[in-house]
Coordinates of C-alpha atoms in Angstrom, one line a residue:
M121 CA 67.7 48.0 40.5
N122 CA 66.0 51.4 40.8
T123 CA 67.9 54.6 41.5
I124 CA 67.1 54.6 45.2
E125 CA 68.3 51.1 45.8
A126 CA 71.4 51.8 43.6
I127 CA 72.3 54.8 45.8
F128 CA 71.8 52.7 49.0
E129 CA 74.0 50.0 47.6
Q130 CA 76.7 52.5 46.7
M131 CA 76.7 53.9 50.2
N132 CA 76.6 50.4 51.8
E133 CA 79.7 49.4 49.8
V134 CA 81.6 52.4 51.3
I135 CA 80.6 51.4 54.8
C136 CA 81.4 47.7 54.4
D137 CA 85.0 48.2 53.2
P138 CA 86.3 51.7 54.0
G139 CA 89.9 50.4 53.8
L140 CA 89.4 49.6 50.2
I141 CA 87.8 53.1 49.6
V142 CA 90.9 54.7 51.2
K143 CA 93.3 52.7 49.1
K144 CA 91.4 53.5 45.9
Y145 CA 91.2 57.2 46.8
K146 CA 95.0 57.3 47.4
E147 CA 95.7 55.5 44.1
E148 CA 93.4 57.7 42.1
T149 CA 94.2 61.1 43.6
R150 CA 97.7 60.6 45.1
K151 CA 96.4 62.6 48.1
K152 CA 96.8 61.8 51.7
V153 CA 94.2 60.5 54.1
I154 CA 93.7 61.6 57.8
G155 CA 91.8 59.6 60.4
C156 CA 89.3 61.5 62.6
F157 CA 88.6 59.9 66.0
P158 CA 85.4 60.6 67.8
V159 CA 83.7 62.8 68.5
Y160 CA 84.4 66.2 66.9
C161 CA 87.3 66.9 64.6
P162 CA 88.0 70.0 62.4
E163 CA 87.5 68.2 59.2
E164 CA 87.4 71.5 57.3
I165 CA 91.1 72.0 57.9
I166 CA 91.9 68.6 56.5
H167 CA 89.7 69.2 53.5
A168 CA 91.4 72.6 52.9
A169 CA 94.7 70.8 52.9
G170 CA 93.6 68.7 50.0
M171 CA 93.4 65.6 52.1
L172 CA 90.5 63.2 52.8
P173 CA 89.2 63.0 56.4
V174 CA 87.8 59.6 57.3
G175 CA 85.9 58.7 60.5
I176 CA 87.3 56.2 62.9
W177 CA 84.5 54.8 65.1
G178 CA 85.7 51.3 65.9
G179 CA 83.9 48.2 64.9
Q180 CA 83.4 44.6 65.8
T181 CA 86.7 42.8 66.1
D182 CA 88.4 40.4 68.5
L183 CA 90.3 42.3 71.1
E184 CA 93.8 40.8 71.6
L185 CA 96.5 43.5 71.4
A186 CA 94.5 46.4 72.8
K187 CA 94.2 44.7 76.2
Q188 CA 97.8 45.4 76.7
Y189 CA 97.1 49.1 76.7
F190 CA 93.5 49.6 78.0
P191 CA 91.8 48.2 81.1
A192 CA 88.7 46.1 80.6
F193 CA 86.5 49.0 81.6
A194 CA 87.5 51.2 78.7
C195 CA 84.7 51.8 76.2
S196 CA 84.6 49.3 73.3
I197 CA 84.9 52.1 70.6
M198 CA 88.4 53.0 71.8
Q199 CA 89.3 49.3 72.4
S200 CA 88.4 48.5 68.8
C201 CA 90.1 51.6 67.3
L202 CA 93.4 50.8 69.1
E203 CA 93.1 47.1 68.1
Y204 CA 92.8 48.1 64.4
G205 CA 95.7 50.5 64.8
L206 CA 97.9 47.9 66.4
K207 CA 97.1 45.3 63.7
G208 CA 98.0 47.8 60.9
T209 CA 94.5 48.4 59.6
Y210 CA 95.1 52.2 59.6
N211 CA 98.6 52.1 58.0
D212 CA 97.3 53.9 54.9
L213 CA 96.6 56.9 57.0
S214 CA 99.1 59.8 57.1
A215 CA 98.0 60.8 60.6
V216 CA 95.1 60.6 63.0
I217 CA 93.6 63.4 65.0
I218 CA 92.5 62.3 68.5
P219 CA 90.4 64.9 70.4
G220 CA 90.8 64.5 74.2
M221 CA 87.1 64.7 74.9
C222 CA 86.9 62.1 77.6
D223 CA 89.3 60.2 79.9
T224 CA 89.6 57.3 77.5
L225 CA 90.3 59.5 74.5
I226 CA 93.0 61.2 76.5
C227 CA 94.6 57.8 77.2
M228 CA 94.1 56.8 73.6
G229 CA 96.4 59.6 72.4
Q230 CA 99.3 58.4 74.6
N231 CA 98.7 54.8 73.8
W232 CA 98.6 55.6 70.1
K233 CA 102.0 57.3 70.2
V234 CA 103.6 54.2 71.7
G235 CA 101.6 51.4 70.0
V236 CA 101.1 52.9 66.5
P237 CA 104.1 55.1 65.9
Q238 CA 103.9 54.6 62.1
V239 CA 100.7 56.7 61.9
E240 CA 101.3 60.2 63.3
Y241 CA 99.2 61.3 66.2
I242 CA 97.9 64.9 66.2
A243 CA 96.6 66.0 69.6
L244 CA 93.5 68.2 70.0
V245 CA 92.0 69.5 73.2
H246 CA 88.5 71.1 73.3
P247 CA 88.0 73.6 76.1
Q248 CA 85.0 73.0 78.3
N249 CA 84.6 76.7 79.2
R250 CA 83.8 77.0 75.5
K251 CA 81.4 80.0 75.5
I252 CA 83.7 82.6 77.0
Q253 CA 86.2 84.4 74.7
A254 CA 89.2 82.8 76.4
G255 CA 87.8 79.4 75.5
I256 CA 87.3 80.4 71.9
N257 CA 90.8 81.8 71.7
Y258 CA 92.2 78.6 73.2
L259 CA 90.4 76.4 70.7
K260 CA 91.6 78.6 67.9
S261 CA 95.2 78.0 69.1
E262 CA 94.5 74.3 69.1
Y263 CA 93.2 74.4 65.6
A264 CA 96.3 76.4 64.6
H265 CA 98.4 73.5 66.0
V266 CA 96.4 71.0 63.9
K267 CA 96.8 73.2 60.8
K268 CA 100.6 73.4 61.3
K269 CA 100.8 69.6 61.7
L270 CA 98.8 69.1 58.5
E271 CA 101.0 71.6 56.7
E272 CA 104.1 69.6 57.7
I273 CA 102.5 66.4 56.5
G274 CA 101.2 67.9 53.2
G275 CA 104.3 70.0 52.5
S276 CA 102.3 73.2 51.7
E277 CA 100.6 76.1 53.5
I278 CA 96.8 75.9 54.2
S279 CA 95.4 79.4 53.5
N280 CA 92.6 81.1 55.4
E281 CA 90.7 81.3 52.1
A282 CA 91.0 77.6 51.6
I283 CA 89.6 76.8 55.1
N284 CA 86.8 79.3 54.6
N285 CA 85.9 77.6 51.3
S286 CA 86.0 74.2 53.0
I287 CA 83.7 75.5 55.7
E288 CA 81.1 76.4 53.0
V289 CA 81.4 72.9 51.6
Y290 CA 80.8 71.4 55.0
N291 CA 78.0 73.8 55.9
A292 CA 76.3 72.8 52.7
H293 CA 76.7 69.1 53.7
R294 CA 75.3 69.8 57.2
K295 CA 72.2 71.5 55.6
T296 CA 71.7 68.6 53.3
M297 CA 71.9 66.1 56.1
R298 CA 69.4 68.1 58.2
E299 CA 67.1 68.0 55.2
F300 CA 67.7 64.2 54.8
V301 CA 66.6 63.3 58.4
E302 CA 63.4 65.3 57.8
V303 CA 62.7 63.4 54.6
A304 CA 63.6 60.1 56.3
A305 CA 61.0 60.9 59.1
N306 CA 58.3 61.3 56.4
Y307 CA 59.2 58.1 54.6
P308 CA 59.9 55.4 57.2
N309 CA 58.5 52.7 54.8
V310 CA 61.3 53.6 52.4
I311 CA 64.1 54.5 54.8
T312 CA 64.5 51.8 57.4
P313 CA 66.5 52.3 60.5
L314 CA 69.5 50.5 58.8
K315 CA 69.2 52.5 55.6
R316 CA 69.0 55.8 57.6
N317 CA 72.2 54.9 59.4
T318 CA 73.9 53.9 56.1
V319 CA 73.2 57.2 54.5
I320 CA 74.6 59.2 57.5
R321 CA 77.6 56.9 58.1
S322 CA 78.7 56.8 54.5
G323 CA 79.6 60.5 54.8
Y324 CA 82.6 59.6 57.0
F325 CA 84.3 57.8 54.1
M326 CA 83.5 60.0 51.1
E327 CA 84.5 63.5 50.0
K328 CA 81.9 65.8 51.5
G329 CA 80.9 67.4 48.2
K330 CA 80.3 64.0 46.6
H331 CA 78.3 62.8 49.6
T332 CA 76.2 65.9 49.5
A333 CA 75.4 65.4 45.8
L334 CA 74.5 61.7 46.4
V335 CA 72.2 62.5 49.3
K336 CA 70.5 65.2 47.3
E337 CA 70.0 62.8 44.5
L338 CA 68.6 60.2 46.9
M339 CA 66.1 62.7 48.4
A340 CA 65.0 63.9 45.0
E341 CA 64.0 60.3 44.2
I342 CA 62.3 59.6 47.5
V343 CA 60.1 62.6 47.5
K344 CA 58.7 61.5 44.2
K345 CA 56.9 58.8 46.1
P346 CA 53.6 59.4 47.9
V347 CA 53.9 59.8 51.7
E348 CA 52.6 56.6 53.2
K349 CA 51.0 56.3 56.6
W350 CA 53.3 54.6 59.1
N351 CA 51.4 52.0 61.1
G352 CA 54.2 51.1 63.5
K353 CA 55.8 53.0 66.3
K354 CA 58.2 55.9 66.1
V355 CA 61.3 56.1 68.2
L356 CA 64.3 58.4 68.8
L357 CA 67.7 56.9 69.5
S358 CA 70.1 58.6 71.9
G359 CA 73.7 58.0 72.7
I360 CA 77.1 57.9 71.1
L361 CA 76.3 55.5 68.2
A362 CA 73.9 52.8 67.1
D363 CA 75.4 51.4 64.0
S364 CA 75.1 47.7 64.4
K365 CA 73.3 46.1 61.4
E366 CA 71.9 43.4 63.6
L367 CA 70.6 45.8 66.2
L368 CA 69.0 48.2 63.7
S369 CA 67.4 45.3 61.9
I370 CA 65.7 44.3 65.2
F371 CA 63.9 47.7 65.3
E372 CA 62.6 47.0 61.7
E373 CA 61.5 43.5 62.6
N374 CA 59.4 45.0 65.4
N375 CA 57.8 47.6 63.2
M376 CA 59.7 50.5 64.8
A377 CA 60.9 53.4 62.7
V378 CA 63.8 55.6 63.8
I379 CA 62.3 59.0 63.1
A380 CA 64.9 61.1 64.9
D381 CA 68.2 60.6 66.8
D382 CA 70.4 62.2 69.4
L383 CA 73.5 60.3 68.5
A384 CA 77.0 61.7 68.5
Q385 CA 77.8 59.8 65.3
E386 CA 74.7 61.1 63.5
T387 CA 72.6 64.2 64.1
R388 CA 74.8 65.9 66.6
Q389 CA 77.5 66.2 63.8
F390 CA 75.3 68.4 61.6
R391 CA 72.9 70.0 64.1
Y392 CA 74.7 73.4 63.9
D393 CA 76.4 75.2 61.0
V394 CA 79.8 76.8 61.4
P395 CA 79.0 80.6 61.9
Q396 CA 79.9 83.2 59.4
G397 CA 83.1 85.3 59.6
K398 CA 86.4 86.1 57.9
D399 CA 88.9 84.4 60.2
A400 CA 88.4 80.7 59.4
L401 CA 90.0 79.2 62.5
D402 CA 87.9 81.7 64.7
R403 CA 84.8 80.5 62.9
L404 CA 85.6 76.9 63.7
A405 CA 86.3 77.7 67.3
R406 CA 83.0 79.6 67.6
H407 CA 81.3 76.6 66.2
W408 CA 82.2 74.6 69.3
S409 CA 80.9 77.5 71.5
I410 CA 77.3 77.1 70.0
F411 CA 77.1 73.4 70.4
E412 CA 74.2 72.2 72.6
G413 CA 72.8 68.9 73.6
C414 CA 75.9 66.7 73.8
S415 CA 77.3 64.9 76.8
L416 CA 80.8 65.9 75.7
S417 CA 80.1 69.6 75.8
Y418 CA 79.9 71.4 79.1
D419 CA 76.3 72.4 79.7
P420 CA 75.5 73.9 83.1
E421 CA 71.9 74.6 82.0
K422 CA 71.3 71.0 81.0
K423 CA 69.6 71.7 77.7
R424 CA 69.9 68.3 76.2
G425 CA 66.7 66.9 77.6
G426 CA 64.7 69.9 76.5
I427 CA 66.1 69.6 73.0
M428 CA 65.1 66.0 72.8
V429 CA 61.6 66.7 74.2
D430 CA 61.1 69.4 71.5
E431 CA 62.0 66.9 68.8
I432 CA 59.7 64.3 70.3
K433 CA 56.8 66.7 70.3
K434 CA 57.6 67.9 66.8
K435 CA 57.7 64.5 65.2
G436 CA 55.2 62.6 67.3
I437 CA 57.8 60.2 68.8
D438 CA 56.3 57.2 70.7
G439 CA 59.4 56.3 72.7
V440 CA 63.1 57.0 73.3
V441 CA 65.8 54.3 73.2
F442 CA 69.0 55.2 75.1
C443 CA 71.8 53.3 73.3
M444 CA 74.3 53.4 76.1
M445 CA 77.9 52.7 75.1
K446 CA 79.3 50.4 77.8
F447 CA 81.7 52.3 80.1
C448 CA 80.9 55.7 78.5
D449 CA 81.1 58.0 81.5
P450 CA 79.9 61.2 79.8
E451 CA 76.7 59.6 78.6
E452 CA 76.1 57.8 81.9
Y453 CA 76.3 61.1 83.8
D454 CA 73.7 62.6 81.5
Y455 CA 71.4 59.7 81.5
P456 CA 69.4 60.1 84.8
L457 CA 68.7 63.8 84.1
V458 CA 67.7 63.3 80.5
K459 CA 65.6 60.2 81.2
K460 CA 63.7 62.0 83.9
E461 CA 62.9 65.0 81.7
I462 CA 61.7 62.8 78.9
E463 CA 59.6 60.6 81.1
D464 CA 58.1 63.7 82.8
A465 CA 56.9 64.7 79.3
G466 CA 55.0 61.4 79.2
V467 CA 57.3 59.5 76.8
P468 CA 58.4 55.9 77.7
T469 CA 62.2 55.1 77.5
L470 CA 64.3 52.0 77.0
Y471 CA 67.9 51.5 78.2
L472 CA 70.1 49.4 75.8
E473 CA 73.7 48.7 76.6
I474 CA 75.9 48.9 73.5
D475 CA 79.1 47.0 73.1
Q476 CA 80.9 46.7 69.8
Q477 CA 82.3 43.4 70.8
M478 CA 78.8 42.0 71.4
E479 CA 78.2 39.0 69.1
N480 CA 74.8 37.9 70.4
N481 CA 71.9 40.4 70.3
E482 CA 69.2 38.2 71.7
Q483 CA 69.0 40.1 75.0
A484 CA 68.6 43.4 73.0
R485 CA 66.0 41.6 70.8
T486 CA 63.9 40.6 73.8
R487 CA 64.1 44.1 75.3
I488 CA 63.2 45.8 72.0
Q489 CA 60.3 43.4 71.5
T490 CA 59.0 44.1 75.0
F491 CA 59.3 47.8 74.5
A492 CA 57.4 47.6 71.2
E493 CA 54.6 45.8 72.9
M494 CA 54.5 48.3 75.7
L495 CA 54.2 51.2 73.2
S496 CA 51.3 49.4 71.6
L497 CA 49.2 49.1 74.8

C-alpha cells in the first residue's frame, strides 16, 4: 500500500468507527470529549480546555426512540443524532454543545435535556444581527457561558492565552483544508468524490493539529504526481451535507468529479479564518460576523449565489447539485434564489433530496445518470 492509500485508509477508519476512536482517545489521554452538534461550534474553546471536540452529524440508523420526541417532519440529521443519544451511543461524551441555529436544533436542546440527561447539554445561541456590535457582544457572552460550563466539567480555568493558541491551531487547519480542496480540484483522478469527503470528515474525529499534519502529508504526496486531464464532468455540491458513501460513489460511476462544494459540513467550516486580536472570545464572536454564503447566517444582501457563481467560473464547473436535506427549512428558503442566480449564469442544476434514513439510492442514481448525460450534450 502506497503512502496516499495508507493515509486514506487511516482517515476512513476514523470515520467508520468514531466511537472506537473516542474510547481509545480517552483511555490513552485520560481527557474528556465534547460533542459538537451542527453547524458551527466554538471548538477552539474545547481545544483550549484540553478536551477533544468531535462532530455529531447523525448517520444511517433505524429510528425508534427519536419518534417519541420529534415529529416526522424533523430533519433526519437531528432524528439520527437524538436516536443515537437515546440508545447510549454518546455516553462516552462529557457534554454536547447544541447551537440553536434552526427550529429543529432549538427543539433538540430541550429534547436532549429530557431524553439524554447523562450527557450534559450546553446551550449556545448565535445572533442573527451578527454584524452589529451588539450582536458581537451578545455572541461573546454566549461563548463566555460555554467557557464557564467547560471549566466546570474540566475542573480548571481556561485562559485567554490558551484560547488564542487554540485559535492559531484551528486557523492553521482552516488554511490547510482550503489548500486541500484546491489540490483536490486539480487531481480528480486521484481524489474521488468519496475520498474528498473522507479527508474533510475525518477532521471531526481527530485532534486538529494531527489532522492538519496528515492532510499536509497527503497533499505533499499527491502533488508529486503529474496533473492528469479530467475527461469527465465537474460538479459543485451545495447543501448541509453529502456524506453518503453510496451517493458519492454514484457520482464517480458516472464520471463526475466533485471539484468544489458549498456544504455546511465541508467548505463552509473553513472558508474564513478567525480574525486577529488579543481578546480570544471577541475574536471568535467576530468570526461569526464575517461569515458569508450560509443559509444559517442572516444575509440580507443574498451573497451566497454570487459566491457560488464565482467559484463555478474559477474552476470551470459544469453543473451544480443541490443536496437538499429533507425538511431543512433554511436551505429550502435559500434554494429558489440561489438556483436562479446559478442558472442565470448559464450553469445547469440538479435537485437531490437527502435523507440519512434512505436505504435505496436508485432514484438518486437515475437522476445523477440523467444529469451526467445532460451535461454531455
